[in-house]
PDB file of C-alpha atoms in Angstrom:
ATOM      1  CA  MET A   1       0.482  -0.057   0.208  1.00 67.00           C
ATOM      2  CA  LEU A   2       2.249   2.773   0.682  1.00 75.00           C
ATOM      3  CA  LYS A   3       4.465   1.693  -2.660  1.00 79.00           C
ATOM      4  CA  TRP A   4       1.175   2.884  -4.793  1.00 81.00           C
ATOM      5  CA  LEU A   5       0.706   5.635  -2.388  1.00 77.00           C
ATOM      6  CA  ILE A   6       4.498   6.939  -3.042  1.00 81.00           C
ATOM      7  CA  ASP A   7       4.147   5.780  -6.613  1.00 82.00           C
ATOM      8  CA  TYR A   8       0.870   7.975  -6.844  1.00 81.00           C
ATOM      9  CA  LEU A   9       1.927  10.922  -5.398  1.00 78.00           C
ATOM     10  CA  SER A  10       5.214  11.040  -7.142  1.00 80.00           C
ATOM     11  CA  GLY A  11       3.015  11.959 -10.255  1.00 78.00           C
ATOM     12  CA  PRO A  12       2.884  16.398 -11.194  1.00 79.00           C
ATOM     13  CA  TRP A  13       0.895  17.496  -8.076  1.00 75.00           C
ATOM     14  CA  ALA A  14       0.934  20.772  -6.366  1.00 73.00           C
ATOM     15  CA  PHE A  15       2.275  20.095  -3.299  1.00 79.00           C
ATOM     16  CA  ASP A  16       1.520  21.962   0.087  1.00 86.00           C
ATOM     17  CA  ALA A  17       4.056  21.780   3.172  1.00 87.00           C
ATOM     18  CA  VAL A  18       1.703  19.224   5.074  1.00 84.00           C
ATOM     19  CA  LEU A  19       1.675  16.786   1.786  1.00 86.00           C
ATOM     20  CA  GLN A  20       5.209  17.770   1.181  1.00 89.00           C
ATOM     21  CA  HIS A  21       6.758  16.243   4.362  1.00 91.00           C
ATOM     22  CA  ALA A  22       4.414  13.225   4.283  1.00 87.00           C
ATOM     23  CA  PHE A  23       5.444  12.066   1.027  1.00 89.00           C
ATOM     24  CA  GLN A  24       9.402  12.765   2.035  1.00 93.00           C
ATOM     25  CA  ALA A  25       7.956  10.439   5.360  1.00 92.00           C
ATOM     26  CA  GLY A  26       6.338   7.921   3.419  1.00 90.00           C
ATOM     27  CA  LYS A  27       9.659   7.168   0.891  1.00 93.00           C
ATOM     28  CA  ALA A  28      11.686   7.011   4.015  1.00 95.00           C
ATOM     29  CA  ALA A  29       9.554   4.736   6.111  1.00 92.00           C
ATOM     30  CA  ASP A  30       9.029   2.125   2.652  1.00 92.00           C
ATOM     31  CA  ASP A  31      13.164   2.935   2.401  1.00 94.00           C
ATOM     32  CA  PHE A  32      13.989   1.708   6.016  1.00 94.00           C
ATOM     33  CA  HIS A  33      11.372  -1.415   5.631  1.00 89.00           C
ATOM     34  CA  ARG A  34      13.173  -2.169   2.162  1.00 91.00           C
ATOM     35  CA  HIS A  35      16.162  -1.953   3.294  1.00 93.00           C
ATOM     36  CA  CYS A  36      15.634  -3.770   7.236  1.00 91.00           C
ATOM     37  CA  PHE A  37      13.252  -6.314   5.680  1.00 88.00           C
ATOM     38  CA  THR A  38      16.353  -7.267   2.823  1.00 89.00           C
ATOM     39  CA  ALA A  39      18.907  -7.476   4.743  1.00 89.00           C
ATOM     40  CA  ASP A  40      19.701 -10.571   7.017  1.00 86.00           C
ATOM     41  CA  ARG A  41      16.864 -11.568   9.756  1.00 80.00           C
ATOM     42  CA  VAL A  42      18.827 -10.976  12.475  1.00 86.00           C
ATOM     43  CA  TRP A  43      21.965  -8.807  12.361  1.00 91.00           C
ATOM     44  CA  LEU A  44      23.105  -5.628  10.712  1.00 93.00           C
ATOM     45  CA  ASP A  45      26.298  -4.660   9.731  1.00 92.00           C
ATOM     46  CA  GLN A  46      27.867  -1.668  10.959  1.00 92.00           C
ATOM     47  CA  ASP A  47      27.045   0.015   7.137  1.00 93.00           C
ATOM     48  CA  GLN A  48      23.149  -1.277   6.977  1.00 94.00           C
ATOM     49  CA  ALA A  49      22.690  -0.388  10.845  1.00 94.00           C
ATOM     50  CA  GLN A  50      23.700   3.171   9.715  1.00 94.00           C
ATOM     51  CA  GLU A  51      21.957   3.269   6.808  1.00 95.00           C
ATOM     52  CA  ALA A  52      18.685   1.915   8.533  1.00 95.00           C
ATOM     53  CA  SER A  53      19.209   4.712  11.129  1.00 95.00           C
ATOM     54  CA  LEU A  54      19.254   7.632   8.519  1.00 96.00           C
ATOM     55  CA  LEU A  55      16.285   6.234   6.901  1.00 96.00           C
ATOM     56  CA  LEU A  56      13.951   5.867  10.282  1.00 96.00           C
ATOM     57  CA  GLY A  57      15.529   9.137  11.103  1.00 96.00           C
ATOM     58  CA  ARG A  58      14.422  10.993   7.885  1.00 97.00           C
ATOM     59  CA  TYR A  59      10.941   9.326   8.741  1.00 95.00           C
ATOM     60  CA  ILE A  60      11.004  10.979  11.891  1.00 94.00           C
ATOM     61  CA  VAL A  61      11.932  14.541  10.610  1.00 95.00           C
ATOM     62  CA  HIS A  62       9.103  14.252   8.075  1.00 94.00           C
ATOM     63  CA  TYR A  63       6.890  13.141   9.995  1.00 91.00           C
ATOM     64  CA  HIS A  64       6.820  15.213  12.911  1.00 90.00           C
ATOM     65  CA  ALA A  65       7.301  18.843  10.453  1.00 92.00           C
ATOM     66  CA  ALA A  66       4.018  17.666   8.609  1.00 89.00           C
ATOM     67  CA  ALA A  67       2.316  17.139  12.508  1.00 88.00           C
ATOM     68  CA  ARG A  68       4.099  20.497  13.304  1.00 88.00           C
ATOM     69  CA  GLU A  69       3.122  21.937   9.890  1.00 88.00           C
ATOM     70  CA  CYS A  70      -1.072  20.346  10.346  1.00 86.00           C
ATOM     71  CA  TRP A  71      -0.881  22.019  14.154  1.00 84.00           C
ATOM     72  CA  GLN A  72      -0.053  25.476  12.914  1.00 86.00           C
ATOM     73  CA  CYS A  73      -2.708  25.120  10.557  1.00 84.00           C
ATOM     74  CA  SER A  74      -5.706  23.834  12.880  1.00 82.00           C
ATOM     75  CA  LEU A  75      -5.813  20.151  10.930  1.00 79.00           C
ATOM     76  CA  LEU A  76      -6.138  17.226  12.966  1.00 72.00           C
ATOM     77  CA  PHE A  77      -4.377  14.611  10.770  1.00 66.00           C
ATOM     78  CA  PHE A  78      -1.163  14.119  12.017  1.00 65.00           C
ATOM     79  CA  ASN A  79      -0.440  12.942  15.555  1.00 66.00           C
ATOM     80  CA  LEU A  80       2.483  11.945  17.063  1.00 68.00           C
ATOM     81  CA  THR A  81       1.583   8.487  17.530  1.00 72.00           C
ATOM     82  CA  PRO A  82       2.745   6.332  20.483  1.00 65.00           C
ATOM     83  CA  LYS A  83       4.190   4.133  16.972  1.00 78.00           C
ATOM     84  CA  VAL A  84       6.321   7.302  16.266  1.00 83.00           C
ATOM     85  CA  HIS A  85       7.657   7.340  20.094  1.00 84.00           C
ATOM     86  CA  TYR A  86       8.579   3.220  19.877  1.00 85.00           C
ATOM     87  CA  LEU A  87      10.258   3.926  16.202  1.00 88.00           C
ATOM     88  CA  MET A  88      11.971   7.219  18.252  1.00 91.00           C
ATOM     89  CA  HIS A  89      13.273   4.512  20.735  1.00 89.00           C
ATOM     90  CA  MET A  90      14.016   2.144  18.041  1.00 89.00           C
ATOM     91  CA  LEU A  91      16.234   4.846  16.049  1.00 92.00           C
ATOM     92  CA  ASP A  92      17.898   5.620  19.870  1.00 92.00           C
ATOM     93  CA  ASP A  93      19.352   1.833  20.176  1.00 91.00           C
ATOM     94  CA  LEU A  94      20.513   2.526  15.905  1.00 92.00           C
ATOM     95  CA  ARG A  95      22.663   5.079  17.364  1.00 91.00           C
ATOM     96  CA  LEU A  96      23.388   3.766  20.550  1.00 90.00           C
ATOM     97  CA  VAL A  97      25.072   0.694  18.999  1.00 89.00           C
ATOM     98  CA  ARG A  98      26.805   2.701  16.155  1.00 86.00           C
ATOM     99  CA  GLY A  99      30.388   1.632  16.012  1.00 85.00           C
ATOM    100  CA  GLN A 100      29.984  -2.120  16.869  1.00 89.00           C
ATOM    101  CA  ARG A 101      30.063  -4.940  13.969  1.00 91.00           C
ATOM    102  CA  TYR A 102      26.762  -6.329  14.085  1.00 93.00           C
ATOM    103  CA  VAL A 103      24.396  -4.904  15.073  1.00 92.00           C
ATOM    104  CA  ALA A 104      20.373  -6.613  15.818  1.00 90.00           C
ATOM    105  CA  ASN A 105      17.746  -5.356  12.625  1.00 90.00           C
ATOM    106  CA  PRO A 106      14.955  -3.695  13.548  1.00 89.00           C
ATOM    107  CA  ALA A 107      12.599  -5.916  11.274  1.00 86.00           C
ATOM    108  CA  LEU A 108      13.613  -8.715  14.597  1.00 82.00           C
ATOM    109  CA  TRP A 109      11.280  -7.268  16.276  1.00 77.00           C
ATOM    110  CA  SER A 110       8.709  -5.765  14.196  1.00 68.00           C
ATOM    111  CA  THR A 111       5.587  -7.000  12.132  1.00 61.00           C
ATOM    112  CA  GLN A 112       3.342  -5.192   9.880  1.00 52.00           C
ATOM    113  CA  MET A 113       0.792  -4.069  11.896  1.00 40.00           C
ATOM    114  CA  ASP A 114       3.265  -2.765  14.714  1.00 46.00           C
ATOM    115  CA  GLU A 115       4.559  -0.190  11.659  1.00 44.00           C
ATOM    116  CA  ASP A 116       0.399   0.373  10.644  1.00 49.00           C
ATOM    117  CA  HIS A 117      -0.812   4.140  12.164  1.00 51.00           C
ATOM    118  CA  VAL A 118      -4.541   3.151  10.415  1.00 60.00           C
ATOM    119  CA  GLY A 119      -5.659   0.852  13.514  1.00 67.00           C
ATOM    120  CA  VAL A 120      -6.270   3.834  15.512  1.00 64.00           C
ATOM    121  CA  SER A 121      -8.171   6.403  13.216  1.00 63.00           C
ATOM    122  CA  SER A 122      -9.825   3.412  11.376  1.00 71.00           C
ATOM    123  CA  ARG A 123     -11.662   2.209  14.720  1.00 74.00           C
ATOM    124  CA  ARG A 124     -12.719   5.736  14.686  1.00 73.00           C
ATOM    125  CA  SER A 125     -14.078   6.064  11.981  1.00 76.00           C
ATOM    126  CA  ARG A 126     -16.609   3.075  11.930  1.00 81.00           C
ATOM    127  CA  SER A 127     -19.357   4.497  13.566  1.00 83.00           C
ATOM    128  CA  THR A 128     -19.487   7.586  10.965  1.00 83.00           C
ATOM    129  CA  HIS A 129     -22.010   8.534   8.004  1.00 85.00           C
ATOM    130  CA  ALA A 130     -20.193   7.947   4.983  1.00 82.00           C
ATOM    131  CA  ALA A 131     -20.578  11.385   3.623  1.00 85.00           C
ATOM    132  CA  THR A 132     -19.348  13.012   6.742  1.00 85.00           C
ATOM    133  CA  VAL A 133     -16.699  10.140   7.312  1.00 81.00           C
ATOM    134  CA  ALA A 134     -13.450  12.367   6.771  1.00 80.00           C
ATOM    135  CA  LYS A 135     -14.685  15.285   9.550  1.00 84.00           C
ATOM    136  CA  ARG A 136     -15.760  13.374  12.096  1.00 85.00           C
ATOM    137  CA  THR A 137     -12.849  10.883  12.204  1.00 81.00           C
ATOM    138  CA  GLY A 138     -10.896  13.791  12.761  1.00 80.00           C
ATOM    139  CA  ASP A 139     -13.214  15.193  15.534  1.00 84.00           C
ATOM    140  CA  LYS A 140     -12.973  11.456  17.038  1.00 84.00           C
ATOM    141  CA  TRP A 141      -9.665  11.705  16.593  1.00 77.00           C
ATOM    142  CA  LEU A 142      -9.073  15.140  17.947  1.00 79.00           C
ATOM    143  CA  VAL A 143     -11.611  14.807  21.081  1.00 83.00           C
ATOM    144  CA  TYR A 144      -9.448  10.996  21.783  1.00 78.00           C
ATOM    145  CA  VAL A 145      -6.436  13.122  21.551  1.00 72.00           C
ATOM    146  CA  ARG A 146      -7.129  15.318  24.284  1.00 77.00           C
ATOM    147  CA  ARG A 147      -8.785  13.116  26.035  1.00 79.00           C
ATOM    148  CA  LYS A 148      -4.923  11.042  26.303  1.00 72.00           C
ATOM    149  CA  TRP A 149      -2.658  14.203  25.860  1.00 72.00           C
ATOM    150  CA  GLY A 150      -4.783  17.324  26.942  1.00 70.00           C
ATOM    151  CA  PRO A 151      -3.931  18.666  30.319  1.00 72.00           C
ATOM    152  CA  SER A 152      -5.843  16.789  33.267  1.00 63.00           C
ATOM    153  CA  ARG A 153      -8.536  18.889  34.859  1.00 52.00           C
TER     154      ARG A 153
END
């Protein structure tokens, strides 16, 4: 799915800042997954670990930039989800073991479902009418995020 989206977005589109960052984040995520899942199942050598670290870092930078742009425009659809937090720990782990001969491949601990940002928001959209699904899902997501991350009352 991510490959199709990247191919589709590679067309002649007029990107705004959010879409540009989302596109770059998607490319970096696709490259990171391809890199990890085509390497040895358990170990990465120094060069492979450094490349994985660069790709994952690129993903996080662009995902965060898209979230920041959305926040500044009062849009709801880019959120710093717990999966991004987990990926930041993975990036820190890759950076901490720099210089080691072999590094554990991040794909060793992940499944495709772990990398999915759709699950939480899709559950919120199931009870909405098809004509208002985008707005209502965004509204429900905002309520969810404010309850989870907003200030305590």
